[in-house]
mmCIF file of C-alpha atoms in Angstrom:
data_model
loop_
_atom_site.group_PDB
_atom_site.id
_atom_site.type_symbol
_atom_site.label_atom_id
_atom_site.label_comp_id
_atom_site.label_asym_id
_atom_site.label_seq_id
_atom_site.Cartn_x
_atom_site.Cartn_y
_atom_site.Cartn_z
ATOM 1 C CA MET A 280 13.948 10.761 -30.486
ATOM 2 C CA SER A 281 11.403 13.457 -31.758
ATOM 3 C CA GLU A 282 7.395 12.779 -31.673
ATOM 4 C CA GLU A 283 7.491 12.581 -35.815
ATOM 5 C CA ASN A 284 10.481 10.232 -35.813
ATOM 6 C CA PHE A 285 8.620 8.116 -33.310
ATOM 7 C CA LEU A 286 5.367 7.966 -35.084
ATOM 8 C CA LYS A 287 7.146 7.287 -38.096
ATOM 9 C CA GLN A 288 8.847 4.104 -36.505
ATOM 10 C CA SER A 289 5.640 2.839 -34.457
ATOM 11 C CA LYS A 290 2.698 2.679 -35.524
ATOM 12 C CA LYS A 291 0.025 1.288 -33.108
ATOM 13 C CA GLN A 292 -3.600 -0.020 -34.164
ATOM 14 C CA PHE A 293 -6.209 0.306 -32.066
ATOM 15 C CA ASN A 294 -7.037 -3.281 -32.306
ATOM 16 C CA ASP A 295 -3.996 -4.074 -30.408
ATOM 17 C CA ILE A 296 -4.143 -1.346 -27.653
ATOM 18 C CA PRO A 297 -5.610 -2.724 -24.078
ATOM 19 C CA LEU A 298 -8.535 -0.336 -22.741
ATOM 20 C CA SER A 299 -8.952 0.299 -19.118
ATOM 21 C CA ILE A 300 -11.464 2.283 -17.258
ATOM 22 C CA LEU A 301 -10.776 5.172 -15.002
ATOM 23 C CA ASP A 302 -13.868 5.795 -13.064
ATOM 24 C CA LEU A 303 -14.369 9.016 -10.753
ATOM 25 C CA ALA A 304 -17.176 7.049 -8.622
ATOM 26 C CA PRO A 305 -19.827 10.193 -9.438
ATOM 27 C CA ILE A 306 -22.222 11.333 -7.011
ATOM 28 C CA VAL A 307 -25.383 12.088 -8.864
ATOM 29 C CA SER A 308 -27.981 14.563 -7.916
ATOM 30 C CA GLY A 309 -30.109 13.021 -5.587
ATOM 31 C CA GLY A 310 -28.088 9.574 -5.240
ATOM 32 C CA THR A 311 -25.607 9.440 -1.753
ATOM 33 C CA PRO A 312 -22.631 8.018 -2.118
ATOM 34 C CA ALA A 313 -23.243 4.447 -1.194
ATOM 35 C CA ASP A 314 -25.005 4.335 -4.827
ATOM 36 C CA SER A 315 -21.825 5.636 -6.234
ATOM 37 C CA PHE A 316 -19.909 2.377 -4.422
ATOM 38 C CA ARG A 317 -22.449 -0.181 -5.658
ATOM 39 C CA ASN A 318 -22.568 1.227 -9.378
ATOM 40 C CA THR A 319 -18.677 1.275 -9.120
ATOM 41 C CA LEU A 320 -18.506 -2.213 -8.123
ATOM 42 C CA ASP A 321 -21.364 -3.372 -10.649
ATOM 43 C CA LEU A 322 -19.111 -1.444 -13.679
ATOM 44 C CA ALA A 323 -16.079 -2.885 -12.325
ATOM 45 C CA GLN A 324 -17.587 -6.352 -12.501
ATOM 46 C CA HIS A 325 -18.948 -5.696 -15.814
ATOM 47 C CA ALA A 326 -15.579 -4.061 -16.865
ATOM 48 C CA GLU A 327 -14.234 -7.846 -15.811
ATOM 49 C CA LYS A 328 -16.444 -9.665 -17.903
ATOM 50 C CA TRP A 329 -16.010 -7.638 -20.928
ATOM 51 C CA GLY A 330 -12.145 -7.660 -21.212
ATOM 52 C CA PHE A 331 -11.010 -4.632 -19.894
ATOM 53 C CA ASN A 332 -7.452 -4.147 -18.592
ATOM 54 C CA ARG A 333 -7.443 -2.339 -15.695
ATOM 55 C CA TYR A 334 -9.853 -0.197 -13.219
ATOM 56 C CA TRP A 335 -8.531 2.776 -11.510
ATOM 57 C CA LEU A 336 -9.982 5.339 -8.904
ATOM 58 C CA ALA A 337 -8.762 8.679 -8.430
ATOM 59 C CA GLU A 338 -8.543 10.672 -5.120
ATOM 60 C CA HIS A 339 -10.192 13.534 -4.754
ATOM 61 C CA HIS A 340 -11.577 15.580 -1.982
ATOM 62 C CA ASN A 341 -14.244 18.393 -1.075
ATOM 63 C CA MET A 342 -15.938 17.456 -4.495
ATOM 64 C CA PRO A 343 -19.832 17.107 -3.885
ATOM 65 C CA GLY A 344 -19.725 14.794 -7.123
ATOM 66 C CA ILE A 345 -16.988 12.487 -6.309
ATOM 67 C CA ALA A 346 -17.159 9.882 -3.834
ATOM 68 C CA SER A 347 -13.661 7.987 -4.188
ATOM 69 C CA SER A 348 -11.484 10.569 -1.651
ATOM 70 C CA ALA A 349 -10.618 6.977 0.388
ATOM 71 C CA THR A 350 -9.321 5.906 -2.627
ATOM 72 C CA SER A 351 -7.314 2.595 -0.968
ATOM 73 C CA VAL A 352 -10.810 1.842 0.798
ATOM 74 C CA VAL A 353 -12.482 1.693 -2.463
ATOM 75 C CA ILE A 354 -9.720 -0.209 -4.190
ATOM 76 C CA GLY A 355 -10.126 -2.728 -1.783
ATOM 77 C CA TYR A 356 -13.879 -2.926 -2.146
ATOM 78 C CA VAL A 357 -13.513 -3.173 -5.994
ATOM 79 C CA ALA A 358 -10.517 -5.855 -5.669
ATOM 80 C CA ALA A 359 -12.919 -7.895 -3.331
ATOM 81 C CA GLY A 360 -15.713 -8.202 -5.591
ATOM 82 C CA THR A 361 -13.747 -8.861 -9.009
ATOM 83 C CA SER A 362 -11.288 -11.832 -9.396
ATOM 84 C CA LYS A 363 -8.803 -10.654 -12.688
ATOM 85 C CA ILE A 364 -9.086 -7.313 -13.639
ATOM 86 C CA ARG A 365 -6.068 -5.223 -12.356
ATOM 87 C CA VAL A 366 -7.504 -2.609 -9.377
ATOM 88 C CA GLY A 367 -5.456 0.499 -8.671
ATOM 89 C CA SER A 368 -5.095 4.590 -8.022
ATOM 90 C CA GLY A 369 -5.276 6.802 -10.881
ATOM 91 C CA GLY A 370 -3.906 8.629 -8.641
ATOM 92 C CA ILE A 371 -3.337 8.360 -5.044
ATOM 93 C CA MET A 372 -1.956 12.294 -4.305
ATOM 94 C CA LEU A 373 1.207 11.513 -2.679
ATOM 95 C CA PRO A 374 1.769 14.971 -1.110
ATOM 96 C CA ASN A 375 -1.386 14.559 0.782
ATOM 97 C CA HIS A 376 0.153 11.369 2.285
ATOM 98 C CA ALA A 377 3.052 10.140 4.484
ATOM 99 C CA PRO A 378 4.902 7.962 2.170
ATOM 100 C CA LEU A 379 4.903 5.238 4.832
ATOM 101 C CA VAL A 380 1.275 4.770 5.042
ATOM 102 C CA ILE A 381 0.571 4.540 1.442
ATOM 103 C CA ALA A 382 3.366 1.652 1.258
ATOM 104 C CA GLU A 383 1.378 0.124 4.083
ATOM 105 C CA GLN A 384 -1.930 0.680 2.414
ATOM 106 C CA PHE A 385 -0.925 -0.399 -1.079
ATOM 107 C CA GLY A 386 1.390 -2.965 0.870
ATOM 108 C CA THR A 387 -2.044 -4.287 2.350
ATOM 109 C CA LEU A 388 -3.918 -4.417 -0.820
ATOM 110 C CA GLU A 389 -1.480 -6.305 -2.549
ATOM 111 C CA SER A 390 -1.281 -8.917 0.481
ATOM 112 C CA LEU A 391 -4.794 -9.335 0.199
ATOM 113 C CA TYR A 392 -5.164 -9.249 -3.908
ATOM 114 C CA PRO A 393 -1.821 -10.575 -5.347
ATOM 115 C CA GLY A 394 -0.694 -9.832 -8.440
ATOM 116 C CA ARG A 395 -3.958 -7.244 -9.211
ATOM 117 C CA ILE A 396 -3.025 -4.111 -7.656
ATOM 118 C CA ASP A 397 -1.376 -0.831 -9.555
ATOM 119 C CA LEU A 398 0.055 2.396 -7.580
ATOM 120 C CA GLY A 399 -0.789 5.568 -9.650
ATOM 121 C CA LEU A 400 0.855 8.636 -8.050
ATOM 122 C CA GLY A 401 0.474 12.114 -8.777
ATOM 123 C CA ARG A 402 1.440 15.477 -7.359
ATOM 124 C CA ALA A 403 -1.505 17.757 -7.631
ATOM 125 C CA PRO A 404 -3.956 17.953 -4.225
ATOM 126 C CA GLY A 405 -6.728 16.950 -5.829
ATOM 127 C CA THR A 406 -8.747 19.645 -4.620
ATOM 128 C CA ASP A 407 -8.927 23.337 -3.660
ATOM 129 C CA GLN A 408 -6.090 24.858 -1.637
ATOM 130 C CA MET A 409 -8.240 25.281 1.429
ATOM 131 C CA THR A 410 -8.869 21.334 1.592
ATOM 132 C CA MET A 411 -5.111 21.093 0.606
ATOM 133 C CA ARG A 412 -4.179 22.592 3.612
ATOM 134 C CA ALA A 413 -6.452 20.514 5.505
ATOM 135 C CA LEU A 414 -5.004 17.483 4.320
ATOM 136 C CA ARG A 415 -1.422 18.632 4.693
ATOM 137 C CA ARG A 416 -1.171 20.542 7.944
ATOM 138 C CA ASP A 417 1.997 22.051 6.946
ATOM 139 C CA SER A 418 1.290 24.817 4.644
ATOM 140 C CA ARG A 419 4.846 24.508 3.097
ATOM 141 C CA SER A 420 4.049 21.151 1.526
ATOM 142 C CA ASP A 421 3.382 22.209 -2.231
ATOM 143 C CA GLY A 422 4.283 19.031 -3.901
ATOM 144 C CA GLN A 423 7.725 20.276 -4.744
ATOM 145 C CA ASP A 424 9.250 17.502 -2.853
ATOM 146 C CA PHE A 425 7.284 14.709 -4.790
ATOM 147 C CA PRO A 426 10.235 13.077 -6.077
ATOM 148 C CA GLU A 427 11.894 13.045 -2.932
ATOM 149 C CA GLN A 428 8.615 11.385 -1.362
ATOM 150 C CA LEU A 429 8.473 8.936 -4.579
ATOM 151 C CA ASP A 430 12.237 7.759 -3.830
ATOM 152 C CA GLU A 431 10.795 7.475 -0.056
ATOM 153 C CA LEU A 432 8.035 5.320 -0.980
ATOM 154 C CA ARG A 433 9.894 3.424 -3.440
ATOM 155 C CA SER A 434 12.344 2.437 -0.920
ATOM 156 C CA TYR A 435 9.694 1.096 1.771
ATOM 157 C CA LEU A 436 8.465 -1.459 -1.026
ATOM 158 C CA ASN A 437 12.145 -2.163 -2.462
ATOM 159 C CA PRO A 438 14.394 -1.930 0.787
ATOM 160 C CA SER A 439 17.564 -2.412 -1.797
ATOM 161 C CA LEU A 440 16.810 1.052 -2.846
ATOM 162 C CA SER A 441 17.917 2.407 0.403
ATOM 163 C CA ALA A 442 20.195 0.283 2.621
ATOM 164 C CA GLY A 443 20.293 0.441 6.469
ATOM 165 C CA MET A 444 16.448 1.584 6.729
ATOM 166 C CA ARG A 445 15.183 1.031 10.589
ATOM 167 C CA VAL A 446 11.485 2.275 9.313
ATOM 168 C CA ARG A 447 10.260 -0.746 7.176
ATOM 169 C CA ALA A 448 6.634 -0.724 5.530
ATOM 170 C CA ILE A 449 4.834 -4.176 6.834
ATOM 171 C CA PRO A 450 3.048 -5.332 4.889
ATOM 172 C CA GLY A 451 4.405 -3.719 1.732
ATOM 173 C CA GLU A 452 8.321 -4.371 2.063
ATOM 174 C CA GLY A 453 9.370 -6.848 -0.797
ATOM 175 C CA LEU A 454 6.160 -6.584 -2.672
ATOM 176 C CA HIS A 455 5.797 -6.090 -6.341
ATOM 177 C CA ILE A 456 3.329 -3.418 -6.739
ATOM 178 C CA PRO A 457 3.734 -1.561 -10.138
ATOM 179 C CA ILE A 458 4.030 2.113 -9.853
ATOM 180 C CA TRP A 459 2.937 4.572 -12.243
ATOM 181 C CA LEU A 460 3.328 8.428 -12.329
ATOM 182 C CA LEU A 461 0.496 10.640 -13.185
ATOM 183 C CA GLY A 462 0.549 13.962 -14.753
ATOM 184 C CA SER A 463 -0.804 16.699 -16.570
ATOM 185 C CA SER A 464 1.707 18.725 -17.454
ATOM 186 C CA GLY A 465 5.887 17.898 -18.165
ATOM 187 C CA PHE A 466 6.769 17.226 -14.439
ATOM 188 C CA SER A 467 5.634 14.144 -13.791
ATOM 189 C CA ALA A 468 6.390 13.272 -17.414
ATOM 190 C CA ARG A 469 10.283 14.126 -17.375
ATOM 191 C CA LEU A 470 10.392 12.157 -13.610
ATOM 192 C CA ALA A 471 8.547 8.765 -15.158
ATOM 193 C CA GLY A 472 11.203 8.820 -18.135
ATOM 194 C CA GLN A 473 14.423 9.462 -16.003
ATOM 195 C CA LEU A 474 13.423 6.683 -13.648
ATOM 196 C CA GLY A 475 12.046 4.157 -16.498
ATOM 197 C CA LEU A 476 8.261 4.061 -14.737
ATOM 198 C CA PRO A 477 5.225 3.868 -16.783
ATOM 199 C CA PHE A 478 3.416 7.259 -17.563
ATOM 200 C CA SER A 479 0.128 8.282 -17.502
ATOM 201 C CA PHE A 480 -1.387 11.370 -18.958
ATOM 202 C CA ALA A 481 -4.799 13.183 -18.256
ATOM 203 C CA SER A 482 -5.683 14.104 -21.617
ATOM 204 C CA HIS A 483 -9.230 14.072 -20.473
ATOM 205 C CA PHE A 484 -8.774 17.257 -19.160
ATOM 206 C CA SER A 485 -5.260 18.608 -20.261
ATOM 207 C CA PRO A 486 -5.413 17.992 -23.835
ATOM 208 C CA ASP A 487 -3.290 20.996 -24.863
ATOM 209 C CA ASN A 488 -0.339 19.154 -22.572
ATOM 210 C CA THR A 489 -0.921 15.637 -24.006
ATOM 211 C CA LEU A 490 1.839 15.794 -26.950
ATOM 212 C CA PRO A 491 4.603 18.009 -25.295
ATOM 213 C CA ALA A 492 4.170 15.830 -22.137
ATOM 214 C CA LEU A 493 4.690 12.308 -24.044
ATOM 215 C CA GLU A 494 7.538 13.704 -26.196
ATOM 216 C CA VAL A 495 9.279 14.953 -22.610
ATOM 217 C CA TYR A 496 8.975 11.265 -21.196
ATOM 218 C CA ARG A 497 10.147 9.141 -24.036
ATOM 219 C CA SER A 498 13.035 11.642 -24.620
ATOM 220 C CA ASN A 499 13.917 11.261 -21.298
ATOM 221 C CA PHE A 500 13.060 7.653 -20.942
ATOM 222 C CA ARG A 501 16.056 5.570 -19.490
ATOM 223 C CA PRO A 502 15.653 1.936 -19.448
ATOM 224 C CA SER A 503 14.993 0.729 -15.739
ATOM 225 C CA GLU A 504 14.543 -2.504 -14.030
ATOM 226 C CA VAL A 505 11.009 -1.928 -14.354
ATOM 227 C CA LEU A 506 10.901 -1.518 -18.187
ATOM 228 C CA ASP A 507 12.889 -1.601 -20.950
ATOM 229 C CA GLU A 508 11.183 0.948 -23.209
ATOM 230 C CA PRO A 509 8.272 3.747 -22.511
ATOM 231 C CA TYR A 510 4.982 2.750 -21.657
ATOM 232 C CA VAL A 511 2.416 5.403 -22.144
ATOM 233 C CA MET A 512 -1.254 5.241 -21.043
ATOM 234 C CA VAL A 513 -3.356 8.359 -21.870
ATOM 235 C CA GLY A 514 -6.965 9.116 -20.324
ATOM 236 C CA VAL A 515 -9.599 10.147 -22.567
ATOM 237 C CA ASN A 516 -13.256 10.914 -22.061
ATOM 238 C CA VAL A 517 -15.524 8.767 -24.101
ATOM 239 C CA ILE A 518 -19.268 8.898 -24.249
ATOM 240 C CA ALA A 519 -20.782 6.220 -26.370
ATOM 241 C CA ALA A 520 -24.636 5.376 -27.465
ATOM 242 C CA ASP A 521 -26.639 3.701 -29.773
ATOM 243 C CA THR A 522 -26.945 7.085 -32.001
ATOM 244 C CA ASP A 523 -24.770 10.379 -32.296
ATOM 245 C CA GLU A 524 -27.588 12.596 -30.894
ATOM 246 C CA GLU A 525 -28.060 10.506 -27.593
ATOM 247 C CA ALA A 526 -24.161 10.466 -26.731
ATOM 248 C CA ARG A 527 -24.246 14.273 -27.474
ATOM 249 C CA ARG A 528 -27.217 14.571 -24.800
ATOM 250 C CA LEU A 529 -25.326 12.375 -22.518
ATOM 251 C CA ALA A 530 -22.668 14.304 -22.409
ATOM 252 C CA THR A 531 -24.264 17.457 -21.517
ATOM 253 C CA SER A 532 -23.900 15.778 -17.873
ATOM 254 C CA MET A 533 -20.114 16.168 -18.390
ATOM 255 C CA GLU A 534 -20.328 19.709 -19.726
ATOM 256 C CA GLN A 535 -22.364 20.765 -16.866
ATOM 257 C CA GLN A 536 -19.816 19.198 -14.291
ATOM 258 C CA PHE A 537 -16.962 21.227 -15.835
ATOM 259 C CA LEU A 538 -19.413 24.229 -15.937
ATOM 260 C CA ASN A 539 -19.790 24.200 -12.288
ATOM 261 C CA LEU A 540 -16.021 23.844 -11.600
ATOM 262 C CA VAL A 541 -15.426 27.049 -13.846
ATOM 263 C CA ARG A 542 -17.742 28.479 -11.592
ATOM 264 C CA ASN A 543 -16.433 27.258 -8.644
ATOM 265 C CA ARG A 544 -19.425 26.103 -7.566
ATOM 266 C CA PRO A 545 -18.586 22.036 -7.642
ATOM 267 C CA SER A 546 -21.938 19.999 -7.305
ATOM 268 C CA PRO A 547 -23.081 16.252 -7.896
ATOM 269 C CA LEU A 548 -23.174 15.253 -11.599
ATOM 270 C CA LYS A 549 -26.430 16.675 -13.166
ATOM 271 C CA PRO A 550 -28.858 14.898 -15.760
ATOM 272 C CA PRO A 551 -28.823 15.630 -18.850
ATOM 273 C CA VAL A 552 -30.107 18.296 -21.045
ATOM 274 C CA GLU A 553 -31.160 19.042 -24.383
ATOM 275 C CA ASN A 554 -29.539 22.197 -24.931
ATOM 276 C CA MET A 555 -26.061 23.561 -23.185
ATOM 277 C CA ASP A 556 -26.825 27.178 -24.600
ATOM 278 C CA ASP A 557 -29.224 27.663 -21.909
ATOM 279 C CA LEU A 558 -26.973 27.226 -19.273
ATOM 280 C CA TRP A 559 -23.126 28.748 -20.350
ATOM 281 C CA ASN A 560 -22.245 31.951 -21.767
ATOM 282 C CA PRO A 561 -20.065 32.334 -25.067
ATOM 283 C CA PHE A 562 -16.760 32.447 -22.864
ATOM 284 C CA GLU A 563 -17.947 29.608 -20.867
ATOM 285 C CA LYS A 564 -18.558 27.552 -23.810
ATOM 286 C CA ALA A 565 -15.338 28.403 -25.568
ATOM 287 C CA THR A 566 -13.368 27.483 -22.242
ATOM 288 C CA ILE A 567 -15.309 24.032 -21.650
ATOM 289 C CA GLN A 568 -15.101 22.927 -25.232
ATOM 290 C CA GLN A 569 -11.172 23.700 -25.384
ATOM 291 C CA GLN A 570 -10.867 21.645 -22.396
ATOM 292 C CA LEU A 571 -12.898 18.980 -23.481
ATOM 293 C CA ARG A 572 -11.871 19.224 -27.345
ATOM 294 C CA THR A 573 -10.246 15.668 -26.956
ATOM 295 C CA SER A 574 -13.295 13.870 -25.884
ATOM 296 C CA ILE A 575 -15.184 11.416 -28.025
ATOM 297 C CA VAL A 576 -18.685 11.455 -28.088
ATOM 298 C CA GLY A 577 -21.071 9.819 -30.610
ATOM 299 C CA SER A 578 -22.467 6.535 -31.883
ATOM 300 C CA PRO A 579 -19.834 3.289 -32.209
ATOM 301 C CA LYS A 580 -19.126 4.313 -35.678
ATOM 302 C CA VAL A 581 -17.720 7.398 -34.767
ATOM 303 C CA VAL A 582 -16.206 6.706 -31.807
ATOM 304 C CA THR A 583 -14.157 3.888 -33.440
ATOM 305 C CA GLU A 584 -12.949 6.382 -36.211
ATOM 306 C CA LYS A 585 -12.479 9.179 -33.439
ATOM 307 C CA LEU A 586 -10.136 6.737 -31.214
ATOM 308 C CA ARG A 587 -8.250 5.583 -33.912
ATOM 309 C CA THR A 588 -7.271 9.234 -35.099
ATOM 310 C CA PHE A 589 -6.287 9.993 -30.966
ATOM 311 C CA LEU A 590 -4.472 6.572 -30.995
ATOM 312 C CA ASP A 591 -2.572 7.849 -34.141
ATOM 313 C CA SER A 592 -1.805 11.307 -32.544
ATOM 314 C CA THR A 593 -0.760 9.982 -29.112
ATOM 315 C CA GLN A 594 0.551 6.536 -29.758
ATOM 316 C CA ALA A 595 -0.474 5.471 -26.754
ATOM 317 C CA ASP A 596 0.277 1.295 -25.395
ATOM 318 C CA GLU A 597 -2.928 1.956 -23.721
ATOM 319 C CA LEU A 598 -6.083 4.216 -23.057
ATOM 320 C CA ILE A 599 -7.887 4.632 -19.758
ATOM 321 C CA ILE A 600 -11.383 5.919 -20.466
ATOM 322 C CA ASN A 601 -13.485 8.036 -18.295
ATOM 323 C CA SER A 602 -16.950 8.566 -18.890
ATOM 324 C CA GLN A 603 -19.028 10.798 -16.671
ATOM 325 C CA ILE A 604 -22.661 9.599 -17.328
ATOM 326 C CA TYR A 605 -25.817 10.578 -15.063
ATOM 327 C CA ASP A 606 -27.701 7.549 -15.694
ATOM 328 C CA HIS A 607 -25.836 3.998 -14.328
ATOM 329 C CA LYS A 608 -27.597 1.857 -17.104
ATOM 330 C CA ALA A 609 -26.150 4.092 -19.953
ATOM 331 C CA ARG A 610 -22.952 4.376 -18.391
ATOM 332 C CA LEU A 611 -22.893 0.660 -18.602
ATOM 333 C CA HIS A 612 -23.851 0.661 -22.157
ATOM 334 C CA SER A 613 -20.990 3.454 -23.220
ATOM 335 C CA TYR A 614 -18.434 0.875 -21.834
ATOM 336 C CA GLU A 615 -20.041 -2.300 -23.358
ATOM 337 C CA ILE A 616 -20.396 -0.301 -26.503
ATOM 338 C CA LEU A 617 -16.155 0.334 -26.125
ATOM 339 C CA SER A 618 -15.392 -3.248 -26.023
ATOM 340 C CA SER A 619 -17.202 -4.420 -28.872
ATOM 341 C CA LEU A 620 -15.256 -2.309 -30.888
ATOM 342 C CA LYS A 621 -12.259 -4.174 -31.211
#
């Protein structure tokens, strides 16, 4: 089915779409990872109260501004401090790990917090090439065997997928842990469709590939024991405040973060500034604004209008919101505004 025909046949309404949170556990300038984890749990507890659907944490390494490198550990911390919100990975970078280890870790999490754990999987390293080699030890491991790793992982959780296995994931075996594939291009979109798995796309940093990847996923989708029809969650940056001016000021922390990545100088999340033109050159400005062009920044009215437009274009089944905001209270308020829009 073409994207145009799909949109004609299925028009989703913003009020009916679940909202979730992607937390990069930001380490801010002057802060520590311990501060980040306390803020993460505080946000998750508020998110549960405000009705968000799931709370995901992402695996990154060698990043001075991101605290969630030991993703499974942080998921357990958040799940222990909440009671009903789904908690999971957005995602675990599977090529960095032995599939058996991930099956055991998430089997442990699901055993401790039954019915609340999601396993989102990506095939990127979540870091630079040097750190990737330190993680994987084998320089030949480049993510191309991701489909085989995924098959191995799924077989540990569901032995019926592979008869006669002598290596077992305990805990893990026989547990129902929803597996999502994550992507910023068409590779995982196609694989998720072919396997009938839910798919989450990283539009928050890969806007140009969003609609093509969603079309690949939907056109390749085959019903499975997991899903009868496609299910797409799309990531989007949202920074909401009481006024457009305040939201734009808060957003300069996110812009500085991307600027430092462009310059290959990753850093803790910086305080907002009054004028980004004092920091970037015209080429950097154009590059970052293109990469962040689907970001939604503004007052409640503006955020509502832009979220509806974004939903109209993607026809997502769920939106997962990333908000890189320096001040924790302002970040809480941004998500509180989001929760009040529906």
